[in-house]
Amino acid sequence: MREKEIISYPDLGSIYAGDYYPNIPVKEYIHVDQQIPAGQPVFDIRDYGAVPDEFLNTEPIRRTCEACRDAGGGVVLVTGGSYRTGTVRLYSNTTLYIADGSELIASRNAEDLISRIEGTQDFGKESSGGAFILAVGEKNITITGGGRISGAGEWFVHEPRKKPLLTPFETTMLPTREQAKTPAINTVPGSIRTFYRDRIRYAEDKYGEGLPVLRRPSAMVWILRCEQVTVENIILHDSMCWTLHPEASDHVLIRNVVIDDNRHVANTDGIDLSGCRHVEVNHCFVSCADDGLCVKNPVYTHRTSEDIFLHDCTVSTVMNAFKIGTGTRHDIRKVRVENCDFILPDLFPGSVSGISIESCDGSVVEGIQIRNIHMTNVQCPLYILLNRRNEARIPYSEDPESLYWGGDIGQITINHLTAVGAELPAVLTGYTDTAKSGKRIRKAIHDLAISDYQVIYRDNQEVLHLPETFEEFLTDYPESNAHGDVDACGLWIRHADRVILNNIQVTPRSMNQRPIIRKYDVS
């Protein structure tokens, strides 16, 4: 007897105007006439009992993938319609080929997707949260075909407090620094942070309203400790959390991929590269509700991340378009980002940031090259922050070189950044602190070169709450709209050494009275 789907939270699943980006040029990225790879055995899921109807196909698809594995590899073919299923596990030398017009759809039953998989222990939230499409410790994996993988994201998060905001607001206002240090940061009336947070759908009870914590998978596609991975010519749709997550993997190629998520389902990052090496992301369109293109290296990878090239992509997100962080325990080196558009033309406020480079937990972040980036309706064009959040819980030390005091950010080059419709000044800062002995600890960002930086601010109104002194941002979660106001409208730079600025052009609001650039403790 075939298994019928049980929906974990049947009262959810609503979709509202503005949840999805309406103008993704899919035909520019997805080629519908792609041929099935020749010279390999083909394992059609229909031959193992899969049927595109209301029943689950978990077992037929599992048998198909295992038959492909046992034969030494081949093509797992998904064609002939839409197939709802629980977790799909891929093995070495497998091509998952989803044909144009066909798709794999995630079950809306959390039990079908959340399970502890052997080999995933100690790998963060995914080790218990599970994934829809999963490969662990495999080699030579390809996901392709021109079809679609769908995650049923709205079915694992609560309803939003407010519907998507489709019209511009008149005034830009941040929470004050005092509010930012309390739970009130997300509920300050009139602040741009509250504007977008009210519209995000969370699985948790974010506002103390007595809602239950919902169970959901932690990734839609999770590639863990794999080598030689290709994801191309595929649509990833409606993720329930992180969309495409290569982790501790080497030699990964992601190209001609469309990510089309609900832009209000919390934590739906587009592409998360955690502790990966030798990665290229080329010509992708990413529309999501959290970080679009993200490089991180959290506690549990235990390896350096390096040689990452992201180029010719378009990102539309309410959060950060490109981000290094937040999980930053191990080093991140040699990252290039080129020829990308970061846009949010139809939701308000704009994206939280265009470029965020962060080290909070001890990572050395260096050798970052960014060029030819255009932004439209991005609140903060550039955000660089070094602090000592210390997610790894390194014990206290008087030694300023101890990871207790954080890592390092240096050797950053940004060339030809243009932005229109900006809201907030760029913030670039390290920190100073005092050890228990009374010794001053200074952790500066350094060796920054920014050239051909042209930003035009949206000419609306602004409400400022400038403090008498600007506190250090020592252990807070880094986000450009959590600092409170600063006394510059274009670039605010503090605790920075060897900074070169060339051809900086900033057009502020008409009502602006702050200087364009302010530098503190900068050498």
Coordinates of C-alpha atoms in Angstrom, one line a residue:
M1 CA 0.0 0.0 0.0
R2 CA 1.3 3.4 -0.9
E3 CA 1.8 6.0 1.8
K4 CA -0.4 9.1 1.9
E5 CA 1.0 12.4 2.9
I6 CA 0.2 13.7 6.4
I7 CA 0.5 17.5 6.6
S8 CA 2.1 18.5 9.9
Y9 CA 0.6 22.0 10.0
P10 CA -2.5 21.9 7.8
D11 CA -3.6 25.5 8.6
L12 CA -0.5 27.0 7.1
G13 CA 0.7 27.4 3.5
S14 CA -0.8 30.7 2.5
I15 CA 0.9 32.8 -0.2
Y16 CA 0.5 36.6 -0.5
A17 CA 1.2 39.2 -3.2
G18 CA 4.9 40.1 -2.9
D19 CA 6.0 36.8 -1.5
Y20 CA 7.6 35.8 -4.8
Y21 CA 9.6 37.9 -7.2
P22 CA 7.4 38.2 -10.2
N23 CA 9.9 38.9 -12.9
I24 CA 12.6 36.2 -12.8
P25 CA 13.8 35.8 -16.4
V26 CA 13.9 32.0 -16.1
K27 CA 14.6 31.4 -19.8
E28 CA 17.9 33.3 -19.5
Y29 CA 19.1 30.7 -17.0
I30 CA 17.3 27.4 -17.7
H31 CA 17.7 25.4 -20.9
V32 CA 14.7 23.2 -21.4
D33 CA 16.2 21.1 -24.3
Q34 CA 19.0 19.6 -22.2
Q35 CA 19.6 16.0 -23.1
I36 CA 19.9 13.1 -20.7
P37 CA 23.6 12.3 -20.3
A38 CA 24.7 9.7 -22.8
G39 CA 26.7 6.5 -22.0
Q40 CA 25.3 6.0 -18.5
P41 CA 22.6 3.7 -17.2
V42 CA 19.3 5.4 -16.6
F43 CA 17.2 4.6 -13.6
D44 CA 13.6 6.0 -14.2
I45 CA 11.8 6.5 -10.8
R46 CA 8.6 5.3 -12.6
D47 CA 10.1 1.9 -13.1
Y48 CA 10.5 1.6 -9.3
G49 CA 6.9 2.5 -8.6
A50 CA 6.8 6.4 -8.5
V51 CA 3.5 7.9 -9.6
P52 CA 2.8 11.6 -9.9
D53 CA -0.3 11.8 -7.7
E54 CA -1.3 12.7 -4.2
F55 CA 0.6 9.8 -2.6
L56 CA 4.2 9.9 -1.4
N57 CA 6.9 8.5 -3.5
T58 CA 9.6 8.3 -0.8
E59 CA 10.2 4.5 -1.1
P60 CA 10.1 4.2 -4.9
I61 CA 12.6 7.1 -5.2
R62 CA 14.8 5.6 -2.4
R63 CA 14.9 2.3 -4.3
T64 CA 15.8 4.1 -7.5
C65 CA 18.7 5.9 -5.9
E66 CA 20.0 2.8 -4.3
A67 CA 19.8 0.8 -7.5
C68 CA 21.8 3.5 -9.2
R69 CA 24.4 3.3 -6.4
D70 CA 24.6 -0.5 -6.5
A71 CA 25.2 -0.3 -10.3
G72 CA 28.2 1.9 -9.7
G73 CA 26.4 5.1 -10.7
G74 CA 24.2 6.5 -13.5
V75 CA 21.3 8.8 -14.0
V76 CA 18.3 8.9 -11.7
L77 CA 15.6 10.2 -14.0
V78 CA 12.6 12.3 -12.8
T79 CA 10.2 12.9 -15.7
G80 CA 6.5 12.7 -16.4
G81 CA 5.1 15.1 -13.7
S82 CA 5.4 16.2 -10.1
Y83 CA 6.4 13.7 -7.4
R84 CA 5.9 14.4 -3.7
T85 CA 8.4 12.7 -1.5
G86 CA 10.4 12.6 1.7
T87 CA 14.2 13.0 1.8
V88 CA 16.0 11.9 -1.3
R89 CA 19.6 10.7 -0.7
L90 CA 22.1 10.8 -3.5
Y91 CA 25.2 8.6 -3.8
S92 CA 28.5 8.8 -5.7
N93 CA 28.6 8.9 -9.5
T94 CA 24.9 9.9 -9.6
T95 CA 23.2 12.5 -11.8
L96 CA 19.8 13.5 -10.5
Y97 CA 18.1 14.5 -13.8
I98 CA 14.8 16.3 -13.4
A99 CA 13.3 17.0 -16.8
D100 CA 11.7 20.2 -17.9
G101 CA 8.1 20.2 -16.7
S102 CA 8.8 17.7 -13.9
E103 CA 9.6 18.2 -10.2
L104 CA 10.3 16.7 -6.9
I105 CA 8.1 18.3 -4.2
A106 CA 8.9 18.0 -0.5
S107 CA 6.4 16.3 1.8
R108 CA 4.6 18.7 4.1
N109 CA 5.1 16.2 6.9
A110 CA 8.1 17.1 9.0
E111 CA 8.7 13.5 9.9
D112 CA 9.3 12.6 6.3
L113 CA 12.2 15.1 6.1
I114 CA 13.7 15.4 9.6
S115 CA 15.9 12.5 10.6
R116 CA 19.4 12.1 11.9
I117 CA 21.5 10.7 9.0
E118 CA 24.6 8.7 9.6
G119 CA 27.7 10.8 8.9
T120 CA 26.1 14.1 9.7
Q121 CA 26.7 14.2 13.4
D122 CA 28.2 17.4 14.8
F123 CA 27.4 19.4 11.7
G124 CA 25.3 22.1 13.2
K125 CA 21.5 22.4 13.0
E126 CA 21.3 20.3 9.8
S127 CA 22.5 17.2 11.7
S128 CA 19.2 17.1 13.5
G129 CA 17.1 19.2 11.1
G130 CA 17.6 17.1 8.0
A131 CA 17.3 18.0 4.4
F132 CA 15.1 17.3 1.4
I133 CA 17.9 16.5 -1.1
L134 CA 21.0 15.1 0.7
A135 CA 24.4 13.8 -0.2
V136 CA 27.0 12.9 2.5
G137 CA 30.6 12.0 1.8
E138 CA 30.0 11.3 -1.9
K139 CA 32.0 12.0 -5.1
N140 CA 30.9 13.1 -8.5
I141 CA 27.3 14.3 -7.8
T142 CA 25.3 16.2 -10.4
I143 CA 21.8 17.8 -10.1
T144 CA 20.5 19.1 -13.4
G145 CA 17.8 18.6 -16.1
G146 CA 15.9 21.9 -16.4
G147 CA 13.1 20.9 -14.0
R148 CA 12.4 21.9 -10.5
I149 CA 12.9 21.0 -6.8
S150 CA 10.2 22.4 -4.5
G151 CA 10.4 22.7 -0.8
A152 CA 6.9 23.6 0.4
G153 CA 8.4 26.4 2.5
E154 CA 5.2 28.1 3.7
W155 CA 4.0 24.9 5.3
F156 CA 6.7 25.0 8.1
V157 CA 6.4 28.6 9.3
H158 CA 3.8 30.7 11.1
E159 CA 1.7 33.3 9.4
P160 CA 3.4 36.8 9.2
R161 CA 2.3 39.6 11.5
K162 CA 1.7 41.8 8.4
K163 CA 1.4 41.2 4.7
P164 CA 4.2 42.2 2.3
L165 CA 4.8 45.9 1.9
L166 CA 4.5 46.8 -1.8
T167 CA 4.7 50.6 -1.6
P168 CA 7.6 52.8 -0.4
F169 CA 7.6 54.3 3.1
E170 CA 8.2 58.0 3.6
T171 CA 10.7 58.0 6.4
T172 CA 13.9 56.1 7.2
M173 CA 14.5 55.5 10.9
L174 CA 16.7 53.1 12.8
P175 CA 16.2 51.7 16.3
T176 CA 18.4 53.6 18.7
R177 CA 21.5 51.8 20.1
E178 CA 19.8 51.4 23.4
Q179 CA 16.8 49.7 21.7
A180 CA 19.2 47.6 19.7
K181 CA 20.5 45.9 22.9
T182 CA 17.0 44.7 23.9
P183 CA 14.3 42.5 22.4
A184 CA 12.6 45.7 21.4
I185 CA 14.9 46.1 18.4
N186 CA 12.5 44.2 16.2
T187 CA 9.3 46.1 17.3
V188 CA 10.3 49.8 17.3
P189 CA 7.3 51.6 15.5
G190 CA 8.4 53.2 12.3
S191 CA 11.8 51.7 12.1
I192 CA 12.9 50.0 8.9
R193 CA 14.0 46.9 10.8
T194 CA 10.5 46.5 12.1
F195 CA 9.0 47.1 8.7
Y196 CA 10.6 44.0 7.2
R197 CA 10.7 41.8 10.4
D198 CA 6.9 42.1 10.7
R199 CA 6.6 40.4 7.4
I200 CA 8.9 37.5 7.9
R201 CA 7.4 34.1 8.7
Y202 CA 9.2 32.3 11.5
A203 CA 9.1 28.7 12.8
E204 CA 9.7 30.1 16.3
D205 CA 7.7 32.3 18.6
K206 CA 9.7 35.4 17.8
Y207 CA 7.4 37.8 19.6
G208 CA 6.3 35.9 22.7
E209 CA 2.8 35.4 21.3
G210 CA 2.4 31.9 22.6
L211 CA 3.0 30.2 19.3
P212 CA 4.5 26.7 19.2
V213 CA 7.9 26.0 17.7
L214 CA 7.4 24.3 14.4
R215 CA 9.6 21.5 13.2
R216 CA 11.1 22.0 9.7
P217 CA 14.1 20.8 7.7
S218 CA 17.2 22.9 7.9
A219 CA 18.1 22.8 4.2
M220 CA 16.4 22.0 0.9
V221 CA 19.6 20.7 -0.8
W222 CA 22.5 19.8 1.5
I223 CA 25.8 18.7 0.1
L224 CA 28.1 17.6 3.0
R225 CA 31.7 16.5 2.7
C226 CA 31.4 15.8 -1.0
E227 CA 33.8 16.3 -3.9
Q228 CA 33.2 17.1 -7.6
V229 CA 29.7 18.5 -7.3
T230 CA 27.8 20.2 -10.1
V231 CA 24.4 21.9 -9.7
E232 CA 23.3 23.4 -13.0
N233 CA 20.3 24.1 -15.1
I234 CA 17.8 23.5 -12.3
I235 CA 15.1 25.5 -10.5
L236 CA 15.1 25.5 -6.7
H237 CA 11.7 26.6 -5.5
D238 CA 10.0 27.5 -2.2
S239 CA 12.7 26.3 0.2
M240 CA 11.8 25.7 3.8
C241 CA 15.1 26.9 5.1
W242 CA 18.6 27.2 3.6
T243 CA 18.1 26.5 -0.1
L244 CA 21.4 25.2 -1.5
H245 CA 24.0 24.3 1.1
P246 CA 27.4 22.8 0.1
E247 CA 29.3 22.3 3.3
A248 CA 32.9 21.1 3.9
S249 CA 32.9 20.2 0.2
D250 CA 35.5 20.7 -2.5
H251 CA 35.4 21.4 -6.3
V252 CA 31.8 22.6 -6.5
L253 CA 30.3 24.2 -9.6
I254 CA 26.9 26.0 -9.4
R255 CA 25.7 27.6 -12.6
N256 CA 22.6 28.5 -14.5
V257 CA 20.5 27.9 -11.4
V258 CA 17.3 29.8 -10.5
I259 CA 16.4 30.1 -6.8
D260 CA 12.8 31.2 -6.5
D261 CA 11.9 31.2 -2.8
N262 CA 9.2 32.8 -0.8
R263 CA 10.9 36.1 0.2
H264 CA 9.2 36.1 3.6
V265 CA 10.0 32.5 4.9
A266 CA 12.7 33.0 7.5
N267 CA 16.2 31.6 7.0
T268 CA 15.8 30.8 3.3
D269 CA 19.3 31.7 2.3
G270 CA 20.0 31.2 -1.4
I271 CA 23.4 29.7 -1.7
D272 CA 25.4 29.0 1.6
L273 CA 29.0 27.9 1.1
S274 CA 30.2 26.6 4.5
G275 CA 33.8 25.6 4.8
C276 CA 34.1 24.9 1.1
R277 CA 37.1 25.1 -1.2
H278 CA 37.4 25.6 -5.0
V279 CA 33.9 26.8 -5.7
E280 CA 32.5 28.6 -8.7
V281 CA 29.0 30.1 -8.7
N282 CA 28.2 31.4 -12.2
H283 CA 25.2 33.0 -13.8
C284 CA 22.5 32.3 -11.1
F285 CA 19.3 34.2 -10.2
V286 CA 18.7 34.1 -6.5
S287 CA 15.4 35.4 -5.0
C288 CA 15.1 34.6 -1.3
A289 CA 14.3 35.8 2.2
D290 CA 17.7 35.7 3.8
D291 CA 21.3 36.0 2.6
G292 CA 21.5 35.5 -1.1
L293 CA 25.2 34.5 -1.8
C294 CA 26.8 33.6 1.5
V295 CA 30.3 32.3 2.5
K296 CA 30.7 31.1 6.1
N297 CA 32.9 28.8 8.1
P298 CA 31.3 27.9 11.4
V299 CA 32.7 25.9 14.3
Y300 CA 31.9 22.4 13.1
T301 CA 33.6 22.5 9.7
H302 CA 37.2 22.3 11.2
R303 CA 38.8 23.5 7.9
T304 CA 39.9 26.6 6.0
S305 CA 37.5 27.9 3.3
E306 CA 39.2 29.3 0.2
D307 CA 39.2 29.8 -3.6
I308 CA 35.6 30.9 -4.1
F309 CA 34.5 32.7 -7.2
L310 CA 31.0 34.1 -7.5
H311 CA 30.2 36.0 -10.7
D312 CA 27.5 37.2 -13.1
C313 CA 24.6 36.6 -10.6
T314 CA 21.5 38.6 -9.8
V315 CA 20.2 38.5 -6.2
S316 CA 16.9 39.8 -4.9
T317 CA 16.5 39.5 -1.1
V318 CA 15.2 41.3 1.9
M319 CA 18.4 40.6 3.8
N320 CA 22.1 40.6 2.6
A321 CA 22.8 40.1 -1.1
F322 CA 26.4 38.9 -0.6
K323 CA 27.7 38.1 2.9
I324 CA 30.7 36.6 4.5
G325 CA 29.5 35.4 7.9
T326 CA 27.9 35.1 10.3
G327 CA 29.3 31.8 11.4
T328 CA 33.1 32.6 11.2
R329 CA 35.2 30.3 13.4
H330 CA 37.7 29.0 10.8
D331 CA 39.5 31.0 8.2
I332 CA 38.1 32.3 4.9
R333 CA 40.5 33.3 2.2
K334 CA 40.6 34.2 -1.5
V335 CA 37.0 35.1 -2.3
R336 CA 36.1 36.9 -5.5
V337 CA 32.7 38.5 -6.4
E338 CA 32.3 40.1 -9.8
N339 CA 29.7 41.4 -12.2
C340 CA 26.6 41.0 -10.0
D341 CA 23.3 42.9 -9.6
F342 CA 21.7 43.2 -6.2
I343 CA 18.1 44.3 -6.5
L344 CA 14.8 44.6 -4.6
P345 CA 12.6 46.7 -6.9
D346 CA 9.2 45.6 -5.6
L347 CA 9.3 45.2 -1.8
F348 CA 10.0 47.8 0.9
P349 CA 12.2 48.5 2.7
G350 CA 15.1 47.5 0.4
S351 CA 17.6 44.7 1.0
V352 CA 19.3 45.1 4.4
S353 CA 22.8 45.2 2.8
G354 CA 24.5 44.7 -0.5
I355 CA 27.9 43.6 0.7
S356 CA 28.5 42.4 4.3
I357 CA 32.0 41.1 5.4
E358 CA 32.0 39.9 8.9
S359 CA 34.3 38.0 11.3
C360 CA 32.7 37.4 14.7
D361 CA 34.0 34.1 16.0
G362 CA 37.7 34.0 15.2
S363 CA 38.0 33.7 11.4
V364 CA 40.8 35.3 9.5
V365 CA 39.0 36.8 6.5
E366 CA 41.4 38.0 3.9
G367 CA 42.1 38.3 0.2
I368 CA 38.5 39.4 -0.7
Q369 CA 38.2 41.0 -4.1
I370 CA 34.9 42.6 -5.2
R371 CA 34.3 44.5 -8.4
N372 CA 31.6 45.6 -10.8
I373 CA 28.6 45.4 -8.4
H374 CA 25.4 47.3 -9.1
M375 CA 22.7 47.7 -6.4
T376 CA 19.1 48.9 -6.6
N377 CA 17.1 49.6 -3.5
V378 CA 19.7 48.2 -1.0
Q379 CA 19.6 49.9 2.4
C380 CA 23.3 49.6 3.3
P381 CA 25.7 49.3 0.3
L382 CA 28.7 48.1 2.4
Y383 CA 29.1 46.7 5.9
I384 CA 32.4 45.4 7.2
L385 CA 32.6 44.4 10.9
L386 CA 35.1 42.6 13.2
N387 CA 33.9 41.8 16.7
R388 CA 34.2 39.1 19.3
R389 CA 30.8 37.4 19.5
N390 CA 32.7 34.1 20.2
E391 CA 30.2 31.6 19.1
A392 CA 32.8 28.9 19.8
R393 CA 32.9 29.9 23.5
I394 CA 36.7 30.2 23.6
P395 CA 37.7 30.8 27.3
Y396 CA 38.9 34.2 28.4
S397 CA 42.5 35.1 27.9
E398 CA 44.6 38.2 28.4
D399 CA 46.5 37.4 25.2
P400 CA 45.1 39.7 22.5
E401 CA 46.0 37.0 19.9
S402 CA 43.6 34.5 21.6
L403 CA 40.5 33.6 19.6
Y404 CA 38.5 34.9 22.5
W405 CA 39.2 38.4 21.1
G406 CA 38.1 37.4 17.6
G407 CA 39.8 37.0 14.3
D408 CA 41.0 39.4 11.6
I409 CA 39.7 41.2 8.5
G410 CA 42.2 42.5 6.0
Q411 CA 43.2 42.7 2.3
I412 CA 39.8 43.8 1.0
T413 CA 39.5 45.4 -2.4
I414 CA 36.3 46.8 -3.7
N415 CA 36.2 48.4 -7.1
H416 CA 33.4 49.9 -9.1
L417 CA 30.4 49.7 -6.8
T418 CA 27.3 51.7 -7.8
A419 CA 24.1 51.9 -5.8
V420 CA 20.8 53.8 -6.3
G421 CA 18.0 54.0 -3.7
A422 CA 20.3 53.5 -0.7
E423 CA 19.0 54.1 2.8
L424 CA 21.8 53.8 5.3
P425 CA 25.5 54.8 5.5
A426 CA 28.2 52.2 5.0
V427 CA 29.8 51.0 8.3
L428 CA 33.3 49.7 8.4
T429 CA 34.6 49.0 11.8
G430 CA 36.8 46.9 14.1
Y431 CA 36.7 47.5 17.9
T432 CA 38.6 48.3 21.0
D433 CA 38.0 46.8 24.4
T434 CA 39.6 46.5 27.8
A435 CA 41.0 43.3 29.2
K436 CA 40.4 42.4 32.9
S437 CA 44.0 43.6 33.6
G438 CA 43.0 47.1 32.3
K439 CA 45.1 46.6 29.1
R440 CA 43.5 48.1 26.0
I441 CA 42.8 45.6 23.2
R442 CA 42.5 47.0 19.7
K443 CA 41.3 44.9 16.8
A444 CA 41.3 46.9 13.6
I445 CA 40.2 46.0 10.2
H446 CA 43.0 46.8 7.8
D447 CA 44.3 47.1 4.2
L448 CA 41.1 48.2 2.6
A449 CA 41.0 49.7 -0.8
I450 CA 37.7 51.1 -2.1
S451 CA 37.6 52.8 -5.5
D452 CA 34.9 54.1 -7.9
Y453 CA 32.3 53.9 -5.2
Q454 CA 29.1 55.8 -6.3
V455 CA 26.0 55.8 -4.1
I456 CA 22.8 57.7 -4.6
Y457 CA 20.4 57.8 -1.6
R458 CA 16.7 57.7 -1.8
D459 CA 15.4 61.2 -1.4
N460 CA 12.9 60.6 1.3
Q461 CA 12.8 61.8 4.9
E462 CA 15.0 60.6 7.7
V463 CA 14.7 60.6 11.5
L464 CA 18.1 60.4 13.3
H465 CA 18.9 59.6 16.9
L466 CA 22.6 60.4 17.2
P467 CA 24.2 59.4 20.5
E468 CA 26.8 61.5 22.3
T469 CA 29.3 58.6 22.0
F470 CA 29.2 55.6 19.6
E471 CA 29.5 52.4 21.5
E472 CA 31.7 49.5 20.5
F473 CA 29.8 46.7 18.8
L474 CA 31.6 44.0 20.8
T475 CA 29.4 40.8 21.0
D476 CA 26.2 41.7 19.2
Y477 CA 24.9 39.8 16.2
P478 CA 26.2 41.8 13.2
E479 CA 23.6 43.5 11.1
S480 CA 23.8 46.9 9.5
N481 CA 20.5 48.1 10.9
A482 CA 21.4 47.2 14.5
H483 CA 24.1 49.9 15.1
G484 CA 21.9 52.8 15.5
D485 CA 22.6 56.1 13.7
V486 CA 26.2 57.3 13.1
D487 CA 27.5 60.8 12.3
A488 CA 28.1 60.3 8.6
C489 CA 25.7 59.8 5.7
G490 CA 28.0 58.0 3.3
L491 CA 30.9 56.0 4.9
W492 CA 31.5 55.7 8.6
I493 CA 34.9 54.1 9.4
R494 CA 36.4 53.3 12.8
H495 CA 39.3 51.2 14.1
A496 CA 40.7 50.7 10.6
D497 CA 44.4 50.7 9.4
R498 CA 45.7 51.4 5.9
V499 CA 42.5 52.5 4.3
I500 CA 42.6 53.8 0.7
L501 CA 39.5 55.6 -0.7
N502 CA 39.5 56.7 -4.3
N503 CA 36.8 58.4 -6.3
I504 CA 34.1 58.2 -3.7
Q505 CA 30.9 59.9 -4.9
V506 CA 27.9 60.0 -2.5
T507 CA 24.6 61.8 -3.2
P508 CA 22.8 62.1 0.1
R509 CA 19.2 63.0 0.8
S510 CA 18.2 66.6 0.3
M511 CA 17.6 67.0 4.0
N512 CA 21.0 65.5 5.0
Q513 CA 23.2 67.5 7.4
R514 CA 25.8 64.9 8.1
P515 CA 29.2 64.8 6.5
I516 CA 29.7 62.3 3.7
I517 CA 32.7 60.5 5.3
R518 CA 33.7 60.2 9.0
K519 CA 36.8 58.4 10.1
Y520 CA 37.7 57.6 13.7
D521 CA 40.9 55.9 15.0
V522 CA 42.0 55.3 11.4
S523 CA 45.6 55.1 10.3

